[in-house]
Amino acid sequence: MGRADPFTHYSTVLRIVIYGLIPAFGVLQFFRLRRALHVFQLEGYKRARFLEWCKRNKDRALFMRAATTKKPLVMTGRAWRILVTATLGSVLLVFGAMMSAHLAGGFPYDLTTWAVATAAVFYFTPRVLVLADVVMSPIQTLVNRKYLRAATAKLAHISPTVIGVTGSFGKTSTKFAIQSLLGPPDEVLATPGSFNTPLGVCRTINEQLESSNRFFIVEMGAYGVGEIAELCRFVHPSIGVLTAIGPAHLERFGSMDAIRKAKYEIVESLPDDGVAVMNVDDPVVRELADGTERVRVVRYGLDPDGRPDVTAREVKVSEQGTELTIAVGDRTLRATTRLLGRHSIGHVLAGVAVAVEAGRPLDGLPDAIAALEPVEHRLQIIKGAGGVTVIDDAYNSNPDGAAAALEVLEAIPAKRRVVVTPGIIELGPLQAESNERFGAHAARVADALVVVARVNRDAIVAGARSVEGAEVITVDSLDDATEELKRLLRPGDVVLFENDLPDQYEG
């Protein structure tokens, strides 16, 4: 017998090694895909936005390194379907490419192809994830339709009065104020947290709506024209609340005109006997209210030029909260609330307007107003360690909200005032200008300004340094900011945390 060809022997050994490495590749790719899925979910499963994020964050997208997780990945049915499909697809792509090369040319083409295919799948991991979502779309559509049909039937059977709440900002706080003022807890259901998409509303109906619920308050979010109209066709609100129209998420909408059109869909979708409750302190909402004729408009706000039907007078703000006289037409009510800031007064006024429209007597509202609590991370006053007062306004900042938070900071007695912020995001072409203006305002109010992360750093610092006085400190992360605060803060100081970047913006 002749001696075995050593070349054949080595190729066989290498092939066995490679076959053994493919399962290990699958495991590694599973965890890489899972980290990519986290960002995909944070972007609302919007494929184009996710791929744009990958383009802007090439290092993170390539290596899929773990980042901070303030909002962790939620492994829903959709998430599992995408992850499993993408993992199996990655393995099949590599194995299939290798076997095709083996059948076509044998060694060493198969091993070379394995190396190239593995590198390609690693590099294009985000696109593999998107492809898996495309493949799973028909199944997701069937699942969505099933849950939507069930929710539609249940909503029609119970038939509560539906109140829709939308706006560029203030939606969640206004929603919870309305919930508290409308009636007893067993009679009023509101979508929890920021469940403001069709599937979030659907889930709330299927899991929480009860026959005792006379009122159902639905927060309505949108990133494009037509999305609020879609929600309205689903839940059919008879009262629509429009809190504000501003540049929040301008980057996604594309223009202020698109934002205006999208938010006004809540008024256009009301029935002829419906009621539009509109914040006339907001100039754009006021203009829309002036032009609304088909449905009755209830105007609320503080500015008398807006001719509000529901307003507040004799407003006094302290660290403990706000005292105010609420006027509905010629009727008045003295009330106190733990909420702070002019925006918070707007939330109360919207709640009063809806409650009165729903039949609650005005003089029955003081206890409910006094019981209102700040929504988490929205102008919450927290007594911190060592005699330091914390104003937590870390949720999803916008230009008007940030200005209102600085007003609250300025109104509270303090030895020194400190602002910690990464600035405001998703403002498109207005982002740099808005953050520069915010930096200047913060520098006028605060003794020190801690700018977190790099996304808005240049603009905020430029604005802050155009004003004399405030110390400006730049750090890369919230952990670094915490270390700086240990040095800066003393008993009697007040620190404002304004906004907190979503996970996909850090790193």
PDB file of C-alpha atoms in Angstrom, residues 261-417:
ATOM      1  CA  LYS A 261     -50.022  67.823  11.185  1.00  0.00           C
ATOM      2  CA  ALA A 262     -49.398  64.575  13.096  1.00  0.00           C
ATOM      3  CA  LYS A 263     -50.402  65.947  16.506  1.00  0.00           C
ATOM      4  CA  TYR A 264     -53.543  67.640  15.173  1.00  0.00           C
ATOM      5  CA  GLU A 265     -54.788  64.257  13.970  1.00  0.00           C
ATOM      6  CA  ILE A 266     -56.210  63.707  17.468  1.00  0.00           C
ATOM      7  CA  VAL A 267     -58.580  66.653  16.957  1.00  0.00           C
ATOM      8  CA  GLU A 268     -59.434  65.707  13.373  1.00  0.00           C
ATOM      9  CA  SER A 269     -60.297  62.167  14.500  1.00  0.00           C
ATOM     10  CA  LEU A 270     -62.862  63.230  17.125  1.00  0.00           C
ATOM     11  CA  PRO A 271     -66.575  62.682  16.421  1.00  0.00           C
ATOM     12  CA  ASP A 272     -68.721  65.743  15.751  1.00  0.00           C
ATOM     13  CA  ASP A 273     -69.907  65.760  19.371  1.00  0.00           C
ATOM     14  CA  GLY A 274     -66.355  65.286  20.673  1.00  0.00           C
ATOM     15  CA  VAL A 275     -64.353  67.754  22.761  1.00  0.00           C
ATOM     16  CA  ALA A 276     -60.829  68.998  22.027  1.00  0.00           C
ATOM     17  CA  VAL A 277     -58.951  70.050  25.191  1.00  0.00           C
ATOM     18  CA  MET A 278     -56.064  72.231  24.006  1.00  0.00           C
ATOM     19  CA  ASN A 279     -53.144  73.966  25.735  1.00  0.00           C
ATOM     20  CA  VAL A 280     -53.324  77.560  24.494  1.00  0.00           C
ATOM     21  CA  ASP A 281     -50.109  78.522  26.307  1.00  0.00           C
ATOM     22  CA  ASP A 282     -48.407  76.776  23.394  1.00  0.00           C
ATOM     23  CA  PRO A 283     -48.478  79.203  20.423  1.00  0.00           C
ATOM     24  CA  VAL A 284     -48.877  76.511  17.772  1.00  0.00           C
ATOM     25  CA  VAL A 285     -51.645  74.723  19.697  1.00  0.00           C
ATOM     26  CA  ARG A 286     -53.338  78.092  20.244  1.00  0.00           C
ATOM     27  CA  GLU A 287     -53.321  78.765  16.519  1.00  0.00           C
ATOM     28  CA  LEU A 288     -54.830  75.339  15.871  1.00  0.00           C
ATOM     29  CA  ALA A 289     -57.458  75.919  18.570  1.00  0.00           C
ATOM     30  CA  ASP A 290     -58.398  79.234  16.952  1.00  0.00           C
ATOM     31  CA  GLY A 291     -58.996  77.422  13.666  1.00  0.00           C
ATOM     32  CA  THR A 292     -60.941  74.448  15.059  1.00  0.00           C
ATOM     33  CA  GLU A 293     -64.675  74.713  14.310  1.00  0.00           C
ATOM     34  CA  ARG A 294     -66.080  71.204  13.757  1.00  0.00           C
ATOM     35  CA  VAL A 295     -65.736  70.117  17.403  1.00  0.00           C
ATOM     36  CA  ARG A 296     -66.053  72.060  20.657  1.00  0.00           C
ATOM     37  CA  VAL A 297     -62.739  73.325  22.045  1.00  0.00           C
ATOM     38  CA  VAL A 298     -61.926  73.682  25.751  1.00  0.00           C
ATOM     39  CA  ARG A 299     -58.865  75.901  26.081  1.00  0.00           C
ATOM     40  CA  TYR A 300     -56.529  75.652  29.080  1.00  0.00           C
ATOM     41  CA  GLY A 301     -53.428  77.592  30.095  1.00  0.00           C
ATOM     42  CA  LEU A 302     -52.002  80.451  32.130  1.00  0.00           C
ATOM     43  CA  ASP A 303     -51.633  83.144  29.465  1.00  0.00           C
ATOM     44  CA  PRO A 304     -54.769  85.335  29.333  1.00  0.00           C
ATOM     45  CA  ASP A 305     -54.000  86.180  25.697  1.00  0.00           C
ATOM     46  CA  GLY A 306     -54.881  82.585  24.882  1.00  0.00           C
ATOM     47  CA  ARG A 307     -58.420  83.127  26.249  1.00  0.00           C
ATOM     48  CA  PRO A 308     -58.319  79.945  28.349  1.00  0.00           C
ATOM     49  CA  ASP A 309     -61.555  78.426  29.651  1.00  0.00           C
ATOM     50  CA  VAL A 310     -59.579  76.701  32.419  1.00  0.00           C
ATOM     51  CA  THR A 311     -56.745  78.685  33.975  1.00  0.00           C
ATOM     52  CA  ALA A 312     -54.802  79.357  37.191  1.00  0.00           C
ATOM     53  CA  ARG A 313     -54.129  82.525  39.143  1.00  0.00           C
ATOM     54  CA  GLU A 314     -52.196  83.534  42.252  1.00  0.00           C
ATOM     55  CA  VAL A 315     -49.590  80.823  41.621  1.00  0.00           C
ATOM     56  CA  LYS A 316     -46.970  80.372  44.343  1.00  0.00           C
ATOM     57  CA  VAL A 317     -44.117  77.877  43.864  1.00  0.00           C
ATOM     58  CA  SER A 318     -41.955  76.536  46.693  1.00  0.00           C
ATOM     59  CA  GLU A 319     -39.766  73.509  47.304  1.00  0.00           C
ATOM     60  CA  GLN A 320     -42.809  71.747  48.742  1.00  0.00           C
ATOM     61  CA  GLY A 321     -44.996  72.294  45.671  1.00  0.00           C
ATOM     62  CA  THR A 322     -47.392  74.809  44.132  1.00  0.00           C
ATOM     63  CA  GLU A 323     -50.370  76.779  45.472  1.00  0.00           C
ATOM     64  CA  LEU A 324     -52.825  78.122  42.925  1.00  0.00           C
ATOM     65  CA  THR A 325     -56.366  79.298  42.312  1.00  0.00           C
ATOM     66  CA  ILE A 326     -58.006  77.347  39.495  1.00  0.00           C
ATOM     67  CA  ALA A 327     -60.685  79.118  37.478  1.00  0.00           C
ATOM     68  CA  VAL A 328     -63.190  77.356  35.222  1.00  0.00           C
ATOM     69  CA  GLY A 329     -65.277  80.081  33.673  1.00  0.00           C
ATOM     70  CA  ASP A 330     -66.592  82.146  36.594  1.00  0.00           C
ATOM     71  CA  ARG A 331     -66.028  79.359  39.148  1.00  0.00           C
ATOM     72  CA  THR A 332     -62.833  79.229  41.215  1.00  0.00           C
ATOM     73  CA  LEU A 333     -61.086  76.752  43.475  1.00  0.00           C
ATOM     74  CA  ARG A 334     -58.037  77.189  45.717  1.00  0.00           C
ATOM     75  CA  ALA A 335     -55.774  74.132  45.512  1.00  0.00           C
ATOM     76  CA  THR A 336     -52.306  72.874  46.344  1.00  0.00           C
ATOM     77  CA  THR A 337     -50.188  70.329  44.514  1.00  0.00           C
ATOM     78  CA  ARG A 338     -46.793  68.752  45.030  1.00  0.00           C
ATOM     79  CA  LEU A 339     -46.067  69.227  41.337  1.00  0.00           C
ATOM     80  CA  LEU A 340     -43.516  71.873  40.333  1.00  0.00           C
ATOM     81  CA  GLY A 341     -43.038  74.116  37.319  1.00  0.00           C
ATOM     82  CA  ARG A 342     -45.314  75.885  34.866  1.00  0.00           C
ATOM     83  CA  HIS A 343     -45.585  72.755  32.741  1.00  0.00           C
ATOM     84  CA  SER A 344     -46.890  70.872  35.766  1.00  0.00           C
ATOM     85  CA  ILE A 345     -49.606  73.501  36.260  1.00  0.00           C
ATOM     86  CA  GLY A 346     -50.622  72.766  32.676  1.00  0.00           C
ATOM     87  CA  HIS A 347     -50.955  69.067  33.532  1.00  0.00           C
ATOM     88  CA  VAL A 348     -53.272  69.970  36.425  1.00  0.00           C
ATOM     89  CA  LEU A 349     -55.363  72.311  34.278  1.00  0.00           C
ATOM     90  CA  ALA A 350     -55.757  69.662  31.579  1.00  0.00           C
ATOM     91  CA  GLY A 351     -56.862  67.177  34.244  1.00  0.00           C
ATOM     92  CA  VAL A 352     -59.403  69.652  35.625  1.00  0.00           C
ATOM     93  CA  ALA A 353     -60.726  70.424  32.131  1.00  0.00           C
ATOM     94  CA  VAL A 354     -61.275  66.749  31.310  1.00  0.00           C
ATOM     95  CA  ALA A 355     -62.757  65.951  34.741  1.00  0.00           C
ATOM     96  CA  VAL A 356     -65.277  68.806  34.493  1.00  0.00           C
ATOM     97  CA  GLU A 357     -66.193  67.757  30.937  1.00  0.00           C
ATOM     98  CA  ALA A 358     -66.754  64.221  32.249  1.00  0.00           C
ATOM     99  CA  GLY A 359     -69.161  65.509  34.874  1.00  0.00           C
ATOM    100  CA  ARG A 360     -67.090  65.856  38.043  1.00  0.00           C
ATOM    101  CA  PRO A 361     -67.958  68.925  40.149  1.00  0.00           C
ATOM    102  CA  LEU A 362     -65.134  71.435  40.462  1.00  0.00           C
ATOM    103  CA  ASP A 363     -65.420  71.628  44.255  1.00  0.00           C
ATOM    104  CA  GLY A 364     -64.845  67.877  44.458  1.00  0.00           C
ATOM    105  CA  LEU A 365     -61.313  68.091  43.040  1.00  0.00           C
ATOM    106  CA  PRO A 366     -59.063  69.652  45.770  1.00  0.00           C
ATOM    107  CA  ASP A 367     -58.158  66.361  47.469  1.00  0.00           C
ATOM    108  CA  ALA A 368     -57.352  64.691  44.146  1.00  0.00           C
ATOM    109  CA  ILE A 369     -55.185  67.644  43.102  1.00  0.00           C
ATOM    110  CA  ALA A 370     -53.346  67.594  46.422  1.00  0.00           C
ATOM    111  CA  ALA A 371     -52.713  63.861  46.018  1.00  0.00           C
ATOM    112  CA  LEU A 372     -51.057  64.222  42.589  1.00  0.00           C
ATOM    113  CA  GLU A 373     -47.470  63.004  42.589  1.00  0.00           C
ATOM    114  CA  PRO A 374     -44.724  63.725  40.055  1.00  0.00           C
ATOM    115  CA  VAL A 375     -44.261  61.058  37.419  1.00  0.00           C
ATOM    116  CA  GLU A 376     -40.931  59.307  37.911  1.00  0.00           C
ATOM    117  CA  HIS A 377     -37.978  61.296  36.520  1.00  0.00           C
ATOM    118  CA  ARG A 378     -40.171  64.294  35.681  1.00  0.00           C
ATOM    119  CA  LEU A 379     -39.335  67.187  38.001  1.00  0.00           C
ATOM    120  CA  GLN A 380     -39.208  64.934  41.044  1.00  0.00           C
ATOM    121  CA  ILE A 381     -37.824  66.516  44.190  1.00  0.00           C
ATOM    122  CA  ILE A 382     -35.639  64.051  46.098  1.00  0.00           C
ATOM    123  CA  LYS A 383     -33.879  64.704  49.382  1.00  0.00           C
ATOM    124  CA  GLY A 384     -30.409  63.398  48.660  1.00  0.00           C
ATOM    125  CA  ALA A 385     -27.653  62.408  51.044  1.00  0.00           C
ATOM    126  CA  GLY A 386     -25.762  65.042  53.014  1.00  0.00           C
ATOM    127  CA  GLY A 387     -28.410  67.750  52.851  1.00  0.00           C
ATOM    128  CA  VAL A 388     -28.426  68.002  49.051  1.00  0.00           C
ATOM    129  CA  THR A 389     -31.711  68.450  47.173  1.00  0.00           C
ATOM    130  CA  VAL A 390     -32.045  66.615  43.852  1.00  0.00           C
ATOM    131  CA  ILE A 391     -34.413  67.650  41.060  1.00  0.00           C
ATOM    132  CA  ASP A 392     -34.807  64.562  38.887  1.00  0.00           C
ATOM    133  CA  ASP A 393     -35.956  65.612  35.418  1.00  0.00           C
ATOM    134  CA  ALA A 394     -34.058  62.910  33.599  1.00  0.00           C
ATOM    135  CA  TYR A 395     -36.822  61.661  31.315  1.00  0.00           C
ATOM    136  CA  ASN A 396     -36.747  62.600  27.641  1.00  0.00           C
ATOM    137  CA  SER A 397     -35.958  66.305  27.744  1.00  0.00           C
ATOM    138  CA  ASN A 398     -37.166  68.875  25.210  1.00  0.00           C
ATOM    139  CA  PRO A 399     -36.331  72.597  24.838  1.00  0.00           C
ATOM    140  CA  ASP A 400     -39.427  73.933  26.615  1.00  0.00           C
ATOM    141  CA  GLY A 401     -39.279  71.318  29.362  1.00  0.00           C
ATOM    142  CA  ALA A 402     -35.596  71.992  29.971  1.00  0.00           C
ATOM    143  CA  ALA A 403     -36.278  75.730  30.267  1.00  0.00           C
ATOM    144  CA  ALA A 404     -39.109  75.033  32.730  1.00  0.00           C
ATOM    145  CA  ALA A 405     -36.819  72.785  34.802  1.00  0.00           C
ATOM    146  CA  LEU A 406     -34.223  75.558  35.001  1.00  0.00           C
ATOM    147  CA  GLU A 407     -36.970  77.906  36.226  1.00  0.00           C
ATOM    148  CA  VAL A 408     -37.773  75.445  39.022  1.00  0.00           C
ATOM    149  CA  LEU A 409     -34.077  75.177  39.915  1.00  0.00           C
ATOM    150  CA  GLU A 410     -33.827  78.952  40.081  1.00  0.00           C
ATOM    151  CA  ALA A 411     -36.951  79.246  42.272  1.00  0.00           C
ATOM    152  CA  ILE A 412     -35.740  76.830  44.968  1.00  0.00           C
ATOM    153  CA  PRO A 413     -33.559  78.390  47.692  1.00  0.00           C
ATOM    154  CA  ALA A 414     -30.024  76.971  47.545  1.00  0.00           C
ATOM    155  CA  LYS A 415     -26.464  77.710  48.521  1.00  0.00           C
ATOM    156  CA  ARG A 416     -25.220  76.549  45.120  1.00  0.00           C
ATOM    157  CA  ARG A 417     -27.035  75.215  42.069  1.00  0.00           C
TER     158      ARG A 417
END
